[in-house]
XYZ file of C-alpha atoms in Angstrom:
610
model
C 33.556 24.953 -5.768
C 32.008 22.094 -7.789
C 28.505 22.100 -5.974
C 25.401 22.024 -8.042
C 21.842 22.244 -7.137
C 19.203 20.618 -9.690
C 16.079 22.402 -9.481
C 13.382 19.947 -10.317
C 10.000 21.342 -11.477
C 7.076 19.114 -10.727
C 3.652 18.773 -9.438
C 2.418 16.132 -7.201
C -1.033 14.524 -7.968
C -3.270 12.681 -5.833
C -6.369 11.283 -7.945
C -8.037 10.129 -4.858
C -7.763 12.228 -1.681
C -10.242 14.783 -0.965
C -11.905 14.532 -4.310
C -12.709 12.261 -6.939
C -10.716 11.229 -10.151
C -13.094 13.184 -12.537
C -12.964 16.350 -10.348
C -9.220 16.273 -9.755
C -8.613 15.693 -13.436
C -10.619 18.163 -15.148
C -12.845 20.448 -13.174
C -11.429 21.120 -9.801
C -9.743 24.324 -8.737
C -8.561 25.724 -5.313
C -11.555 27.638 -4.038
C -10.955 30.140 -2.458
C -7.550 30.599 -4.337
C -4.676 30.101 -1.964
C -0.838 30.566 -1.848
C -0.342 27.129 -3.529
C -2.185 28.059 -6.678
C -3.524 24.434 -6.993
C -5.269 23.421 -10.109
C -6.543 20.131 -11.675
C -4.264 17.715 -13.586
C -5.434 18.716 -17.027
C -4.903 22.475 -16.452
C -1.542 21.581 -14.846
C -0.140 19.544 -17.630
C -1.249 22.226 -20.197
C 0.346 24.925 -17.817
C 3.726 23.219 -17.728
C 3.807 22.491 -21.491
C 3.049 25.944 -22.444
C 5.955 27.215 -19.896
C 8.312 24.783 -21.796
C 7.127 26.324 -25.135
C 7.823 30.037 -24.064
C 10.964 29.509 -22.042
C 13.563 27.247 -23.534
C 15.267 27.008 -19.961
C 12.368 25.207 -18.506
C 12.497 21.412 -17.675
C 9.757 19.690 -15.674
C 8.814 16.007 -14.627
C 5.492 14.354 -15.537
C 4.879 10.899 -13.559
C 1.442 9.155 -12.912
C -0.263 7.423 -15.539
C -3.625 8.318 -13.875
C -3.567 11.697 -15.305
C -1.055 11.370 -18.077
C -2.953 8.985 -19.945
C -6.365 10.737 -19.788
C -4.509 13.883 -20.800
C -2.704 12.189 -23.784
C -5.981 10.648 -24.966
C -8.030 13.786 -24.798
C -5.499 16.439 -26.023
C -4.161 15.136 -29.476
C -3.047 18.535 -30.295
C -0.505 18.632 -27.501
C 1.179 15.240 -28.293
C 3.892 16.449 -30.734
C 5.060 18.965 -28.311
C 5.136 16.489 -25.411
C 6.945 13.821 -27.294
C 9.490 16.484 -28.689
C 10.157 17.603 -25.059
C 10.697 14.183 -24.060
C 13.121 13.435 -26.789
C 15.016 16.703 -25.966
C 15.118 15.747 -22.230
C 13.221 18.731 -21.219
C 10.457 16.566 -19.943
C 11.419 13.365 -17.883
C 8.587 10.789 -17.537
C 9.053 9.303 -14.020
C 7.766 6.557 -11.854
C 7.587 3.419 -14.134
C 4.609 2.551 -12.024
C 0.904 3.484 -12.870
C 0.566 5.733 -9.905
C 2.580 6.233 -6.431
C 1.472 2.849 -4.851
C 1.672 2.154 -1.138
C 3.149 -1.252 -1.637
C 3.491 -2.194 2.205
C -0.441 -2.779 2.183
C -0.980 -4.872 -1.084
C 0.334 -8.022 -2.215
C 3.498 -8.118 -4.257
C 1.734 -9.032 -7.412
C -0.230 -5.808 -7.440
C 3.011 -4.032 -7.081
C 4.207 -5.965 -10.178
C 1.081 -5.201 -12.281
C 1.621 -1.460 -11.084
C 4.996 -1.520 -12.978
C 3.626 -3.468 -15.823
C 0.943 -0.798 -16.576
C 3.200 2.093 -15.767
C 6.081 1.051 -17.744
C 3.902 -0.106 -20.573
C 2.341 3.275 -21.014
C 5.358 5.263 -20.355
C 7.771 3.493 -22.455
C 5.706 1.885 -25.055
C 3.122 4.533 -25.808
C 4.887 7.695 -24.998
C 8.365 6.510 -26.125
C 9.833 7.774 -22.883
C 12.595 6.077 -20.804
C 11.601 6.078 -17.027
C 14.466 5.378 -14.881
C 13.449 6.653 -11.402
C 10.639 5.502 -9.197
C 8.995 8.815 -8.193
C 7.401 7.889 -5.005
C 7.047 11.330 -3.464
C 4.283 10.995 -1.010
C 4.133 7.200 -0.383
C 3.615 6.329 3.409
C 5.868 3.116 3.202
C 7.208 0.373 0.893
C 7.249 -3.270 0.783
C 10.909 -4.061 1.453
C 11.147 -5.773 -1.862
C 10.061 -2.952 -3.688
C 13.553 -1.746 -4.956
C 14.177 -5.153 -6.133
C 10.861 -5.300 -8.245
C 11.635 -1.710 -9.593
C 15.318 -2.914 -10.710
C 13.645 -5.916 -12.285
C 11.279 -3.405 -14.100
C 14.180 -1.699 -15.666
C 14.450 1.341 -13.109
C 17.887 2.365 -11.904
C 16.996 5.005 -9.249
C 14.351 6.331 -6.846
C 13.297 9.327 -5.007
C 10.633 9.985 -2.154
C 10.119 12.258 0.631
C 8.311 10.410 3.501
C 10.431 8.169 5.951
C 12.583 6.881 6.998
C 12.579 9.904 9.761
C 9.371 11.558 9.912
C 6.149 11.826 7.969
C 7.104 15.363 6.810
C 11.017 14.766 6.869
C 13.703 15.715 9.352
C 13.464 19.433 8.586
C 9.842 19.721 9.387
C 9.099 22.053 12.454
C 12.294 23.921 12.027
C 14.052 20.693 12.224
C 17.876 20.046 11.089
C 18.551 17.655 8.136
C 21.825 16.634 9.913
C 19.741 14.501 12.464
C 19.325 12.179 9.630
C 20.855 8.688 10.131
C 22.666 8.495 6.672
C 23.098 10.657 3.585
C 20.267 11.860 1.432
C 21.660 9.499 -1.291
C 22.183 5.707 -0.674
C 21.619 2.303 -2.333
C 18.268 1.220 -1.366
C 18.446 -2.744 -1.472
C 15.850 -5.239 -1.514
C 16.238 -8.847 0.091
C 16.863 -10.236 -3.340
C 20.110 -8.320 -3.422
C 18.905 -5.816 -6.294
C 18.717 -2.107 -5.475
C 18.197 1.521 -6.689
C 20.456 4.369 -6.305
C 18.068 6.509 -4.124
C 17.663 10.140 -3.099
C 15.581 11.008 0.033
C 14.109 14.518 0.083
C 15.084 15.951 3.523
C 12.704 18.937 3.246
C 9.999 16.989 1.429
C 8.731 17.256 -1.938
C 7.529 20.609 -1.560
C 10.511 22.170 -0.335
C 11.462 24.442 -3.415
C 7.878 25.607 -4.210
C 7.637 28.152 -1.600
C 10.071 30.625 -3.328
C 7.022 31.213 -5.633
C 5.443 33.646 -2.893
C 8.636 35.798 -3.034
C 8.060 39.287 -4.006
C 11.361 39.629 -5.967
C 14.014 37.514 -7.656
C 16.558 38.442 -5.012
C 14.109 37.247 -2.153
C 13.550 34.069 -4.134
C 17.285 33.570 -4.753
C 17.991 34.086 -0.999
C 15.306 31.493 0.029
C 16.825 29.009 -2.724
C 20.322 29.609 -1.125
C 19.214 28.891 2.302
C 17.682 25.776 1.230
C 20.771 24.663 -0.582
C 22.835 25.371 2.362
C 20.766 23.081 4.470
C 20.218 20.366 2.055
C 24.105 20.160 1.170
C 24.958 19.429 4.932
C 23.591 15.798 4.157
C 24.332 15.413 0.622
C 26.465 12.393 -0.471
C 28.178 14.246 -3.341
C 28.582 17.819 -4.355
C 24.977 17.536 -6.182
C 21.860 18.757 -4.471
C 18.257 17.918 -5.597
C 15.644 20.661 -4.779
C 12.007 19.581 -5.852
C 10.242 22.770 -7.096
C 6.531 22.116 -6.783
C 3.768 20.713 -4.341
C 0.397 19.421 -4.661
C -1.381 20.227 -7.888
C 0.896 23.352 -8.668
C 1.524 25.215 -11.984
C 5.154 26.159 -12.928
C 6.925 28.221 -10.273
C 7.240 31.956 -10.848
C 11.108 32.272 -10.357
C 12.662 28.807 -11.230
C 13.910 30.015 -14.803
C 14.802 33.457 -13.600
C 17.092 31.875 -10.890
C 18.702 29.664 -13.472
C 19.629 32.549 -15.524
C 20.571 35.302 -12.942
C 22.420 33.145 -10.369
C 24.554 31.490 -12.657
C 25.499 34.799 -14.567
C 26.583 36.442 -11.450
C 28.226 33.084 -9.538
C 30.538 30.454 -10.408
C 29.345 28.138 -7.494
C 27.294 26.793 -6.408
C 25.299 26.445 -9.719
C 21.552 26.334 -9.495
C 20.081 24.802 -12.741
C 16.600 23.846 -14.119
C 16.961 20.205 -14.591
C 15.470 16.751 -14.705
C 16.118 13.959 -12.143
C 18.367 11.764 -14.704
C 20.852 14.780 -14.861
C 21.017 14.760 -10.874
C 21.517 10.950 -10.757
C 24.021 10.964 -13.387
C 26.023 13.544 -11.593
C 25.961 11.723 -8.320
C 27.247 8.351 -10.130
C 29.797 10.545 -11.870
C 31.733 11.365 -8.719
C 32.375 7.715 -8.076
C 31.296 7.961 -4.329
C 29.841 4.470 -2.969
C 26.624 4.996 -1.265
C 25.817 3.251 1.855
C 23.526 0.214 1.572
C 20.161 0.539 3.280
C 17.697 -2.372 3.427
C 15.032 -1.241 5.819
C 11.456 -0.878 4.488
C 11.723 3.058 4.915
C 8.078 3.196 6.700
C 7.628 6.567 7.990
C 5.775 7.247 11.222
C 2.274 8.051 9.708
C -0.298 7.339 12.160
C -3.341 5.620 11.196
C -2.578 4.627 7.663
C -2.596 1.030 8.389
C -5.922 0.868 10.167
C -7.976 3.729 8.595
C -10.984 2.078 6.471
C -9.791 -1.401 7.372
C -12.330 -2.721 5.112
C -10.506 -1.211 2.069
C -7.430 -3.444 3.089
C -9.733 -6.387 3.560
C -11.282 -5.691 0.249
C -8.225 -5.506 -1.640
C -6.821 -8.458 -0.223
C -9.948 -10.465 -0.893
C -9.700 -9.145 -4.471
C -6.041 -10.135 -4.963
C -6.633 -13.550 -3.699
C -9.469 -14.141 -6.077
C -7.875 -12.783 -9.263
C -4.539 -14.682 -8.556
C -6.383 -17.874 -8.039
C -8.452 -17.266 -11.108
C -5.502 -16.606 -13.344
C -3.755 -19.961 -12.262
C -6.777 -21.987 -12.419
C -8.062 -20.451 -15.673
C -4.818 -21.422 -17.687
C -5.402 -25.107 -16.774
C -9.171 -24.865 -17.385
C -8.564 -23.424 -20.892
C -5.977 -26.098 -21.709
C -8.552 -28.787 -20.706
C -11.530 -27.576 -22.359
C -10.461 -25.420 -25.013
C -12.418 -22.469 -23.540
C -11.170 -19.105 -24.027
C -8.817 -17.591 -21.330
C -10.778 -14.483 -19.484
C -7.990 -12.154 -20.129
C -10.143 -8.949 -20.658
C -11.881 -9.541 -17.392
C -8.747 -10.246 -15.356
C -6.969 -7.403 -17.081
C -9.868 -4.998 -15.859
C -9.562 -6.394 -12.234
C -5.834 -5.842 -12.141
C -6.278 -2.170 -13.464
C -8.730 -1.730 -10.502
C -6.146 -3.157 -7.952
C -3.386 -1.259 -9.527
C -5.715 1.996 -9.093
C -6.584 1.149 -5.443
C -2.967 0.712 -4.498
C -2.412 4.481 -4.662
C -1.074 5.849 -1.241
C -4.319 7.669 -0.711
C -6.639 4.783 -1.428
C -5.340 1.591 0.333
C -4.127 3.750 3.186
C -7.714 4.972 3.935
C -6.650 8.729 3.736
C -9.310 9.766 1.429
C -12.676 11.563 1.813
C -15.925 9.791 2.446
C -17.200 10.226 -1.051
C -13.678 9.124 -2.374
C -14.059 6.101 -0.179
C -17.396 4.927 -1.661
C -15.999 5.166 -5.249
C -13.048 3.054 -4.240
C -15.085 0.472 -2.665
C -16.842 0.000 -6.027
C -13.501 -0.650 -7.615
C -12.451 -3.309 -5.499
C -15.826 -4.979 -5.402
C -15.578 -5.081 -9.266
C -12.240 -6.635 -9.092
C -13.378 -9.178 -6.610
C -16.546 -9.953 -8.695
C -14.307 -10.348 -11.855
C -11.847 -12.750 -10.112
C -14.239 -14.798 -8.189
C -16.508 -15.403 -11.251
C -13.571 -16.365 -13.407
C -12.162 -18.571 -10.528
C -15.722 -20.118 -10.102
C -15.925 -21.027 -13.805
C -12.475 -22.574 -13.936
C -13.135 -24.817 -10.910
C -16.391 -25.956 -12.420
C -14.284 -27.292 -15.464
C -11.544 -28.582 -13.428
C -13.655 -30.222 -10.882
C -16.012 -31.977 -13.505
C -12.803 -33.581 -14.733
C -11.957 -34.811 -11.238
C -15.226 -36.217 -10.169
C -15.102 -39.301 -11.953
C -17.928 -41.681 -11.197
C -18.749 -40.628 -7.736
C -19.945 -37.109 -6.651
C -17.300 -35.799 -4.533
C -16.138 -32.377 -2.710
C -13.075 -31.410 -4.481
C -10.799 -29.214 -2.420
C -8.326 -26.963 -4.495
C -5.278 -25.070 -3.534
C -4.628 -22.196 -5.863
C -1.306 -21.223 -4.039
C 2.251 -21.402 -5.042
C 3.220 -23.957 -2.178
C 1.530 -26.916 -0.572
C -0.950 -26.426 2.139
C -2.528 -28.168 5.102
C -5.645 -26.363 6.619
C -9.176 -26.449 7.475
C -11.847 -26.364 4.637
C -15.540 -25.703 5.123
C -18.394 -26.797 2.823
C -21.707 -24.708 2.776
C -24.743 -26.756 2.363
C -28.334 -25.737 1.115
C -29.785 -28.714 2.798
C -28.546 -29.307 6.310
C -27.023 -32.564 7.401
C -27.873 -33.999 10.939
C -25.660 -33.730 13.943
C -23.264 -36.201 12.711
C -21.408 -36.615 9.321
C -18.550 -38.805 7.988
C -16.098 -37.327 5.569
C -13.851 -39.679 3.423
C -10.736 -39.034 1.531
C -9.951 -40.376 -1.801
C -8.829 -43.757 -0.305
C -11.950 -44.197 1.641
C -10.376 -43.327 4.950
C -12.417 -41.369 7.450
C -11.136 -38.039 8.502
C -12.406 -35.947 11.587
C -15.145 -33.545 10.761
C -17.026 -30.698 12.443
C -20.766 -29.724 11.968
C -21.875 -26.163 12.401
C -24.597 -23.605 11.475
C -27.278 -25.902 12.385
C -26.012 -28.597 9.884
C -25.392 -26.073 7.085
C -21.786 -26.153 7.244
C -19.013 -29.210 7.485
C -15.515 -28.575 8.145
C -12.348 -30.965 8.099
C -8.633 -30.793 7.529
C -7.266 -31.260 4.146
C -3.771 -32.369 4.569
C -0.749 -32.077 2.124
C -2.836 -30.379 -0.751
C -0.245 -29.603 -3.427
C 0.453 -26.303 -5.110
C -2.399 -26.163 -7.702
C -3.492 -29.484 -6.770
C -6.655 -30.903 -5.332
C -8.003 -33.564 -2.889
C -11.418 -35.239 -3.186
C -13.634 -36.142 -0.360
C -17.053 -37.599 0.007
C -19.704 -36.758 2.768
C -21.878 -39.616 4.167
C -24.008 -39.661 7.220
C -22.328 -40.375 10.588
C -23.237 -42.163 13.726
C -21.927 -39.537 16.535
C -22.608 -35.873 16.818
C -19.623 -33.781 15.799
C -19.999 -30.394 16.830
C -18.347 -28.183 19.683
C -18.695 -29.801 23.066
C -18.170 -27.600 26.288
C -15.378 -28.533 28.554
C -13.810 -27.326 31.885
C -10.919 -24.914 32.108
C -9.354 -21.753 30.433
C -6.619 -23.407 28.482
C -6.420 -25.172 25.003
C -3.598 -26.777 23.109
C -2.427 -28.633 19.876
C 0.737 -29.946 18.714
C 2.250 -26.568 18.134
C 0.963 -24.112 20.944
C -0.331 -24.128 24.409
C -2.697 -21.112 25.217
C -4.250 -19.801 28.467
C -6.477 -16.905 29.280
C -7.234 -15.141 32.451
C -10.889 -14.380 33.079
C -9.915 -11.851 35.801
C -8.090 -9.835 33.108
C -10.829 -9.556 30.507
C -10.031 -13.041 29.041
C -6.669 -11.791 27.908
C -4.065 -14.504 26.706
C -1.583 -14.648 29.830
C 0.384 -17.485 28.361
C 1.181 -18.700 24.776
C 3.802 -21.455 24.794
C 5.435 -22.627 21.492
C 5.425 -26.361 22.187
C 8.516 -27.299 20.190
C 10.815 -25.088 22.017
C 8.995 -24.621 25.189
C 9.228 -20.727 24.685
C 6.836 -18.436 26.317
C 5.710 -15.700 23.737
C 3.719 -13.610 26.265
C 5.871 -11.125 28.172
C 5.759 -10.992 31.987
C 2.706 -9.123 33.246
C 1.341 -8.655 29.820
C -1.573 -10.037 27.792
C -1.730 -10.929 24.298
C -5.180 -10.065 23.073
C -6.139 -6.861 25.085
C -8.324 -4.227 23.625
C -7.518 -0.720 24.188
C -10.072 2.178 23.613
C -8.506 5.703 23.517
C -10.190 9.186 23.776
C -9.134 11.039 20.724
C -8.706 14.656 19.741
C -11.465 15.583 17.277
C -8.771 16.671 14.589
C -5.151 16.890 14.349
C -3.959 19.447 16.934
C -1.386 20.900 14.467
C -2.099 20.250 10.876
C -5.908 19.917 11.484
C -6.251 17.426 8.922
C -7.144 13.843 8.384
C -9.467 11.203 9.838
C -6.685 8.615 9.064
C -4.687 9.957 12.016
C -4.770 8.204 15.271
C -4.884 11.092 17.693
C -5.286 9.711 21.361
C -5.457 12.256 24.072
C -4.156 9.947 26.867
C -7.037 8.553 28.785
C -7.310 4.669 27.818
C -9.572 1.938 29.015
C -8.438 -1.617 28.594
C -10.314 -4.987 28.496
C -7.926 -6.399 31.009
C -9.268 -3.902 33.473
C -12.401 -5.926 33.911
C -13.446 -9.588 34.233
C -14.788 -11.566 31.485
C -16.400 -14.962 31.083
C -14.599 -17.632 29.416
C -15.948 -20.808 27.963
C -13.900 -23.589 26.705
C -14.817 -26.277 23.862
C -13.532 -29.179 22.041
C -14.549 -30.758 18.600
C -12.994 -33.446 16.338
C -10.833 -30.674 14.826
C -9.346 -28.591 17.795
C -9.959 -26.726 20.711
C -11.554 -23.346 21.394
C -11.972 -20.471 24.094
C -15.033 -18.097 23.737
C -14.407 -15.090 25.701
C -17.153 -12.243 26.477
C -16.181 -9.057 28.130
C -16.547 -5.283 28.155
C -14.209 -2.427 28.178
C -15.846 -0.031 30.815
C -19.066 1.308 29.497
C -17.723 1.791 26.153
C -18.238 -1.586 24.495
C -18.895 -5.128 24.691
C -17.022 -7.827 22.935
C -16.710 -11.285 22.039
C -13.325 -13.049 21.247
C -12.872 -16.603 19.858
C -9.695 -18.225 20.004
C -8.902 -21.469 18.165
C -6.248 -24.122 18.048
C -7.003 -26.515 15.138
C -5.152 -29.929 15.320
C -2.355 -30.085 12.993
C -2.374 -26.458 12.189
C 0.547 -24.092 13.307
C -1.481 -21.146 13.903
C -3.480 -19.389 16.543
C -6.901 -17.979 15.307
C -8.327 -14.952 17.223
C -11.463 -13.255 16.086
C -12.805 -10.388 17.917
C -16.362 -9.016 17.404
C -17.813 -5.811 18.914
C -21.180 -6.771 20.267
C -22.257 -3.343 21.782
C -20.504 0.129 21.121
C -21.410 3.282 22.915
C -18.295 5.322 22.825
C -19.307 7.627 19.849
C -16.338 9.865 20.321
C -13.646 7.240 20.704
């Protein structure tokens, strides 16, 4: 007695996966038609609305702005019904985000803008009241995500991947009772804020497959079996059953079950519902959910390394746009010029779009990958251009009478780091760099005189330092020295040429602690043979699928050369991994910088199947 299962009708939508946004939105269909009955976003929204018009018991979920806004814009004839269903709580708009972002691969500001755009449309345009972060398919979260969601006004979240397995603990005839905690818990961020969260043990497609039943009785039997499994890990006498999967129309049996089952049985009740009804019922029982603070990152092999250039492009664009925003504020105040809000707003939309879990993770098709790179490039160009113009204005105010190089720090904290100036006309083998007080600082000349580097110390947040470049008397490049060890004030590093130039010792000077484990190496390259496709699911270039045979750089000897310069010390390692590839690794310790730089380049690659 007292048990209720809330059947939540939904469809999951990926705007960028095997197909492009345009195709997924308006023209794509499942060909050949399959059991899932998948269709494009416009057809799906129309189908669910029509089901709600015909059947007063039908309730459903709409979530992502990436299909909802285009539909709302292009189907004005459906707006009144959609808004009426929202007001009557028969449609619940979920998410509070622009899409389902994979926030463990983007900067936190991109997550914040995802909330800004999502909440802005769902609440202020549709008049909805989004309360639940609907992160069904996301492959991992920033640990701070629940805190950001709470700050955005959300009170709950629900998702299907992790913390147990990419398809949940019930995948492969698994048992939900192997879960580490109940399916409802309090997901808490480091900030202390959190969300009441429902984790879907049977994944977000759990209830969809009753659609394939040949009779109502068969569909009810399948639904009751799911209830019996899900209730074993429920926190309260309430169970959430997601009824839908990727791109799916309304389920054949869900409202029939709602009417027939409850007419014949007192308990458990099976009801068509929206998520807020489920979360309200969970809270009403007064049970305190356990606090969970982990990042909830599932084991989804390959998502962090597939198409690594997408992650690099995203981070470069984020840095450019964030720096541009900060600097443009002061440039506008100083010069009276107009703040470039349209350009930067467009850049953030591109970044929010690219944060989707099938974009930034690299799990998309080649065609989608090419489309996405255009978006990241656009965001980077917009941010870089705005930042450049702002710095022109600000630097002109700093130059005073003497031409100088101005080093700016666009970050929110003070910074000491190496800066490099690229020169069109080369300097000679030596150069003097003077700070604002006329004191000479060590400098390094590289690239045949086309670049000059030095350490800029203690540059304040949104602050600057000025320097002048003059002719020098002594060469200031990299000079070869003997040995296989380098050091600075913070670290002491040694490599072993016999083990591929691997780092066999990295000592933290302040504590004397060795950071490399006994017998291990710190910068080893490993090349694995892979299966041509997933041996079970058959999907995805984003999976890492090693067969077992592996060749490592530590198995062969490498050449190691040590160098020193006015700015620090360096080791250059050149080696090979069997007959598969040849590589160069550059390990640098800069004076006064608490960091180890390791850059690896592949000079030659012959392992086409690896």
